[in-house]
Coordinates of C-alpha atoms and ligand atoms in Angstrom, one line a residue:
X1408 CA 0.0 0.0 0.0
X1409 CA 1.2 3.5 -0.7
X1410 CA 1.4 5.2 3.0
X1411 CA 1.4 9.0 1.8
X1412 CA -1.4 10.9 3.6
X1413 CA -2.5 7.5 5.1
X1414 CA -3.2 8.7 9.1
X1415 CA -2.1 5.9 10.9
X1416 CA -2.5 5.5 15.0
X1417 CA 0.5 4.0 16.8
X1418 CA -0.2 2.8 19.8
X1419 CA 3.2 3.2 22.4
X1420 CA 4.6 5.6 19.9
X1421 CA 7.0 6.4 23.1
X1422 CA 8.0 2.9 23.0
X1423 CA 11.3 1.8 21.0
X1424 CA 9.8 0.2 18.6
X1425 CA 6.7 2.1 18.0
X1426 CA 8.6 5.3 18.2
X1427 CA 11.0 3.7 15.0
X1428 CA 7.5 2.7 13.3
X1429 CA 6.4 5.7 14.1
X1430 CA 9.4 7.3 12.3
X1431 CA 9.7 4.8 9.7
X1432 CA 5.5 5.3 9.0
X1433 CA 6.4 9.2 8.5
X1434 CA 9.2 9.1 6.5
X1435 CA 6.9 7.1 4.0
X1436 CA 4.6 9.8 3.9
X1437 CA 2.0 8.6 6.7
X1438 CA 0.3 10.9 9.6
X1439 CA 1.2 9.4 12.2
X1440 CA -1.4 10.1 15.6
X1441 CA 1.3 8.6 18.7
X1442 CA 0.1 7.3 21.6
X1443 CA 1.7 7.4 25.1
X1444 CA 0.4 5.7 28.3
X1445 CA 0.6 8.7 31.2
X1446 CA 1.7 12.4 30.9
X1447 CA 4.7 11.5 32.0
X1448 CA 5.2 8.9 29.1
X1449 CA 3.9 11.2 26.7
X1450 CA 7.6 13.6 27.1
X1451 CA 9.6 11.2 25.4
X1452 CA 6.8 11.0 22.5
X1453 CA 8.2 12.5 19.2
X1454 CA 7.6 15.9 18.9
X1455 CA 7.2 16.0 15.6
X1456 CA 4.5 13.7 15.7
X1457 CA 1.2 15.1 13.7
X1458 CA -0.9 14.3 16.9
X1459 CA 0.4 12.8 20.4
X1460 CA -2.3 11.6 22.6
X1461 CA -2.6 9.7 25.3
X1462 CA -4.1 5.8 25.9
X1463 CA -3.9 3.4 28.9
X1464 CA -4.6 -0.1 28.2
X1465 CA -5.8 -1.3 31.5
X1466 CA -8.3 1.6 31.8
X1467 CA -11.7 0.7 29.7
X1468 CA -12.1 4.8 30.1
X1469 CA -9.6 5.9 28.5
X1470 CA -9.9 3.1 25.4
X1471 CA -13.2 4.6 25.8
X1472 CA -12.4 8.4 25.0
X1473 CA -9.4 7.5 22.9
X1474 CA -11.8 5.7 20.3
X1475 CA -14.5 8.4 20.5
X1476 CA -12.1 11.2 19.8
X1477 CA -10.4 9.3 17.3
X1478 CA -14.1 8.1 15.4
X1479 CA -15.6 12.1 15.8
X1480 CA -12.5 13.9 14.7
X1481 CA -13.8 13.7 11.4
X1482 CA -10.2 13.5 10.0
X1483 CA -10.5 9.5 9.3
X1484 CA -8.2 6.4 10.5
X1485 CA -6.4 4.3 8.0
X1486 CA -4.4 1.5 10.3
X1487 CA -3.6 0.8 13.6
X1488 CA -0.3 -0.2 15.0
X1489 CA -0.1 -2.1 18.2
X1490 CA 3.4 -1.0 20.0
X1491 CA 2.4 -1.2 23.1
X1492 CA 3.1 -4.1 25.4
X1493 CA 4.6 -5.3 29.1
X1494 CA 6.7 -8.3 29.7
X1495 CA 6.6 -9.9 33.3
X1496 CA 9.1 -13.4 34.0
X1497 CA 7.9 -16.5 36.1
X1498 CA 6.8 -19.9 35.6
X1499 CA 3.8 -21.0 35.0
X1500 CA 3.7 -22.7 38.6
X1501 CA 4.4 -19.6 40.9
X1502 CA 2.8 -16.6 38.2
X1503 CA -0.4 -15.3 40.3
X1504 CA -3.5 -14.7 38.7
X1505 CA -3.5 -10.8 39.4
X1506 CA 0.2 -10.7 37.8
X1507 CA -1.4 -13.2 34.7
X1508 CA -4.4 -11.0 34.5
X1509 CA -2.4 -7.6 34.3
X1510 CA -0.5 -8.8 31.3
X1511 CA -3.7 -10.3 29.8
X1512 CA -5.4 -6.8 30.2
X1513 CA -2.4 -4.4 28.2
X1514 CA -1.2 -7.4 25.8
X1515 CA -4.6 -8.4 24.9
X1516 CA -7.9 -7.1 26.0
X1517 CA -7.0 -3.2 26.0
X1518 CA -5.8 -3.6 22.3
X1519 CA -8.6 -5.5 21.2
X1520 CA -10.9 -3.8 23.1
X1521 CA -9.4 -0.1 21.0
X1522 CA -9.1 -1.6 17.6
X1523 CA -13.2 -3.3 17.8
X1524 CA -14.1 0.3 19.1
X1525 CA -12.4 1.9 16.0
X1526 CA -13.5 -1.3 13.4
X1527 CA -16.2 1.2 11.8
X1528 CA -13.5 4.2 11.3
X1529 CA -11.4 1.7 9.3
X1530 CA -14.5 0.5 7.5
X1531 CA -15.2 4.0 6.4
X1532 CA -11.1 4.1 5.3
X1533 CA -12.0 1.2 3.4
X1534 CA -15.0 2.8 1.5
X1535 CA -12.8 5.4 0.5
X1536 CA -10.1 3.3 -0.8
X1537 CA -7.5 3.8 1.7
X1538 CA -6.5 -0.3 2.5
X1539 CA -7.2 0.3 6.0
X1540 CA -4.8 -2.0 8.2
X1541 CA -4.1 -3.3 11.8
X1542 CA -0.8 -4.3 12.8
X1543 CA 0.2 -6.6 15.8
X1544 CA 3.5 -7.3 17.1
X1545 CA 2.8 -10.6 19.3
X1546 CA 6.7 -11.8 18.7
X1547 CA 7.9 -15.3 18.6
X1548 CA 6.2 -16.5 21.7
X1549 CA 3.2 -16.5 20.1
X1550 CA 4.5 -19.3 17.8
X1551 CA 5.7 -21.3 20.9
X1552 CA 6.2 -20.8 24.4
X1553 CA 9.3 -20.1 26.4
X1554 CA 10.1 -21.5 30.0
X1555 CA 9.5 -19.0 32.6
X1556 CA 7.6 -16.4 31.0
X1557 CA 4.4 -18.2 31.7
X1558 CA 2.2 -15.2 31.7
X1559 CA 3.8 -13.4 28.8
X1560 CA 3.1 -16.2 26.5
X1561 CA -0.3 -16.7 27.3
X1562 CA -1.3 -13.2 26.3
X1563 CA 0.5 -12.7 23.6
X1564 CA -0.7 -16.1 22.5
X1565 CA -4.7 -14.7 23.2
X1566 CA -3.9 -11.6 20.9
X1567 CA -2.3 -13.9 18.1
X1568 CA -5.4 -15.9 18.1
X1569 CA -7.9 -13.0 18.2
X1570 CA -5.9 -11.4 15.4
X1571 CA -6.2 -14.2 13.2
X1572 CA -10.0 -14.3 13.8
X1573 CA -10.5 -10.8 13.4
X1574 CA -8.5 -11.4 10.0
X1575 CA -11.5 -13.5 8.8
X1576 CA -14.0 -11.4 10.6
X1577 CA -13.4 -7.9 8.6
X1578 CA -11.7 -9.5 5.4
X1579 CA -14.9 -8.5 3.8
X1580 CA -15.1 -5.2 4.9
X1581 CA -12.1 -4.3 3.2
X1582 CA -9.6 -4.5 6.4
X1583 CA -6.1 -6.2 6.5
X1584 CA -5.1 -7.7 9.8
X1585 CA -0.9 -8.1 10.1
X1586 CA 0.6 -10.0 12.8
X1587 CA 4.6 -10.0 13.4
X1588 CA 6.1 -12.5 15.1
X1589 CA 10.0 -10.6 15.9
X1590 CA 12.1 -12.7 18.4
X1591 CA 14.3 -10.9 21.0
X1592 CA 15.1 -7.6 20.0
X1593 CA 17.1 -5.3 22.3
X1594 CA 14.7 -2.8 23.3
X1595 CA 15.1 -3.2 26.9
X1596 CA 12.1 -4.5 27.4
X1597 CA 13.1 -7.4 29.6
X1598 CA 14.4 -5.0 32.1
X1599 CA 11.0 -2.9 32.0
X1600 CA 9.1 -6.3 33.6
X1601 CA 5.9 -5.6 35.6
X1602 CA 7.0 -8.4 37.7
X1603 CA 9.7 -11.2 38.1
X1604 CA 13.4 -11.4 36.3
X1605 CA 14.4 -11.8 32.8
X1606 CA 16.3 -15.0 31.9
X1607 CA 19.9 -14.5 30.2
X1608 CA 18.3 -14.3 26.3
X1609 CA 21.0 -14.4 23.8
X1610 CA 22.3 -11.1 22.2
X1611 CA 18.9 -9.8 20.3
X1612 CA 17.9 -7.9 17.0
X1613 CA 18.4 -4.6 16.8
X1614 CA 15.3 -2.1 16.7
X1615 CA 16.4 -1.0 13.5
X1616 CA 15.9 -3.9 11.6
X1617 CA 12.4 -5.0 13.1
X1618 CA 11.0 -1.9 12.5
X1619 CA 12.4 -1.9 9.1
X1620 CA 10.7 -5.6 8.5
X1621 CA 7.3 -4.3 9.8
X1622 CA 7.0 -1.3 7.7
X1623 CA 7.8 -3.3 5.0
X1624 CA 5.5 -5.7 6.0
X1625 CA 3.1 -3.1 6.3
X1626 CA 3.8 -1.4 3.0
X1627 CA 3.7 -4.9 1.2
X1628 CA 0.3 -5.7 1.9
X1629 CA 1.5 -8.8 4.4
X1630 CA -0.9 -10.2 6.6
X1631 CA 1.5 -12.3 8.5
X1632 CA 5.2 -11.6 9.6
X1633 CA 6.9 -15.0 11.2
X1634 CA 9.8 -15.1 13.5
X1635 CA 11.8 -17.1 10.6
X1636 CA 11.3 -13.4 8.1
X1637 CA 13.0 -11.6 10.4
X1638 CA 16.4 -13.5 10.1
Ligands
NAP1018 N1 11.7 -6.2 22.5 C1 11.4 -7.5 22.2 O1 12.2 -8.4 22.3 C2 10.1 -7.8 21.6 C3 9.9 -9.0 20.8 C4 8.7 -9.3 20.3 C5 7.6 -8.5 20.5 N2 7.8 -7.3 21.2 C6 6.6 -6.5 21.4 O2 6.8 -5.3 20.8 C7 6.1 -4.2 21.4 C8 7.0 -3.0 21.7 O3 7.9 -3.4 22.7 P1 9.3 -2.7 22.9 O4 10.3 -3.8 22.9 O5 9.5 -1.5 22.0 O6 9.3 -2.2 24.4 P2 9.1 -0.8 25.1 O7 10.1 0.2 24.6 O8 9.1 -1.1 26.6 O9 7.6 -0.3 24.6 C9 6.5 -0.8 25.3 C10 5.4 0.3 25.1 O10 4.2 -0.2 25.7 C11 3.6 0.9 26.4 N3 2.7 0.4 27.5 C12 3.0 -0.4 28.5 N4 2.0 -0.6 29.3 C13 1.0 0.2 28.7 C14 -0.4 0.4 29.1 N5 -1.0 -0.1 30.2 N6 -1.1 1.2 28.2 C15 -0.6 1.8 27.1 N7 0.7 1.6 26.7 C16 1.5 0.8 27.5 C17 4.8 1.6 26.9 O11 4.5 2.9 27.4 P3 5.1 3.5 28.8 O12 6.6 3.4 28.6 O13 4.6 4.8 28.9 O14 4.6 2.5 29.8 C18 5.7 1.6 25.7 O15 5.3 2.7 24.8 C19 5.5 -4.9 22.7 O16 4.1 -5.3 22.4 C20 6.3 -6.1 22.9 O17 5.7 -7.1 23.6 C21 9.0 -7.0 21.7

């Protein structure tokens, strides 16, 4: 697809990863609307971003006003990009169900629960001939599951699954759901964990290359992104 004027949400813009898609999005012509968590999140969100709001995942609330703003501006949405994430380390044994339920909520529900809110804005980007698009980034674990990251897993592993259904679900309407599947990249994610420790992972990918792979991805028309295409 052909990015120019294309206004594209990135959720986590202040992220490392979203703020390269972010970058990457705009340098391809795209407006690109950047999300941050908190106000204090939202000062390391690119400047020079056309919009910069503000969206917390575990708060149906703020999905809630996010979405409304988004559908009433009037200004259109042509894809959604799902940057924003939380890791937490244990094995499935010990991981309680508040920590389990926590990673569910950001990972999972909060991001379906904003893109099903926004389905009839991209339906409308559709009707107009903009290939309207959502992109996940639910990395290699959703392919198979990792000793001691119990929780992690399991989530990412719901939003793979409801991504692939949604795929079917709004095929018809005109809508592309992408999922990307990037192993370890070093982000320094591990060491932002909402609860446990990191294992010793192996030297990762840098950010510049999975962003570079997901644009493209993006710009190609993919619909799925495996952990094997980013070697
Ligand atoms: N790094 C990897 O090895 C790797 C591999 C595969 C997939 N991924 C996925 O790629 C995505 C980006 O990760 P990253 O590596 O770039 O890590 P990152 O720099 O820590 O970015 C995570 C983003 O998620 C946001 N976030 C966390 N909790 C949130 C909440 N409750 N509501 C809204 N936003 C929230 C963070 O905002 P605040 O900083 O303001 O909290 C931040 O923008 C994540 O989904 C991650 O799971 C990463």
């Amino acid at each position: 697809m052909d990015l120019r004027e294309r206004r594209v949400l990135v959720v986590g813009a202040n992220g490392v990863l979203g703020a390269g898609i972010a970058r990457a999005l705009r340098a391809s012509g795209a407006q690109v609307i950047g999300t941050a968590r908190d106000a204090e999140g939202a000062a390391r969100l690119d400047a020079t971003l056309d919009e910069r709001l503000l969206v917390d995942l575990t708060d149906d609330g703020s999905i809630s006003t996010l979405a409304t703003y988004l559908a009433s501006a009037g200004r259109g949405l042509d894809g959604i990009v799902n940057a924003a994430g939380l890791v937490g380390f244990g094995p499935a044994t010990t991981t309680s169900a508040s920590d389990a339920a926590l990673l569910m909520r950001v990972n999972h529900l909060g991001p379906a629960d904003l893109i099903t809110r926004l389905l009839p804005t991209l339906t409308a980007s559709a009707t107009a001939g903009h290939q309207p698009f959502v992109c996940g980034i639910t990395g290699i674990v959703a392919e198979r599951a990792f000793p001691g990251m119990a929780a992690y897993v399991a989530s990412k592993s719901a939003h793979a699954a409801w991504l692939a259904a949604l795929r079917l679900d709004v095929r018809r309407a005109g809508i592309r759901v992408l999922n990307t599947h990037p192993g370890h990249t070093e982000t320094g994610l591990a060491t932002r964990a909402a609860f446990g420790t990191a294992p010793r992972f192996a030297a990762g990918m840098t950010p510049e290359h999975v962003v570079t792979r997901i644009v493209a991805a993006i710009r190609e028309d993919a619909t799925e992104l495996a952990s094997t295409d980013f070697a």
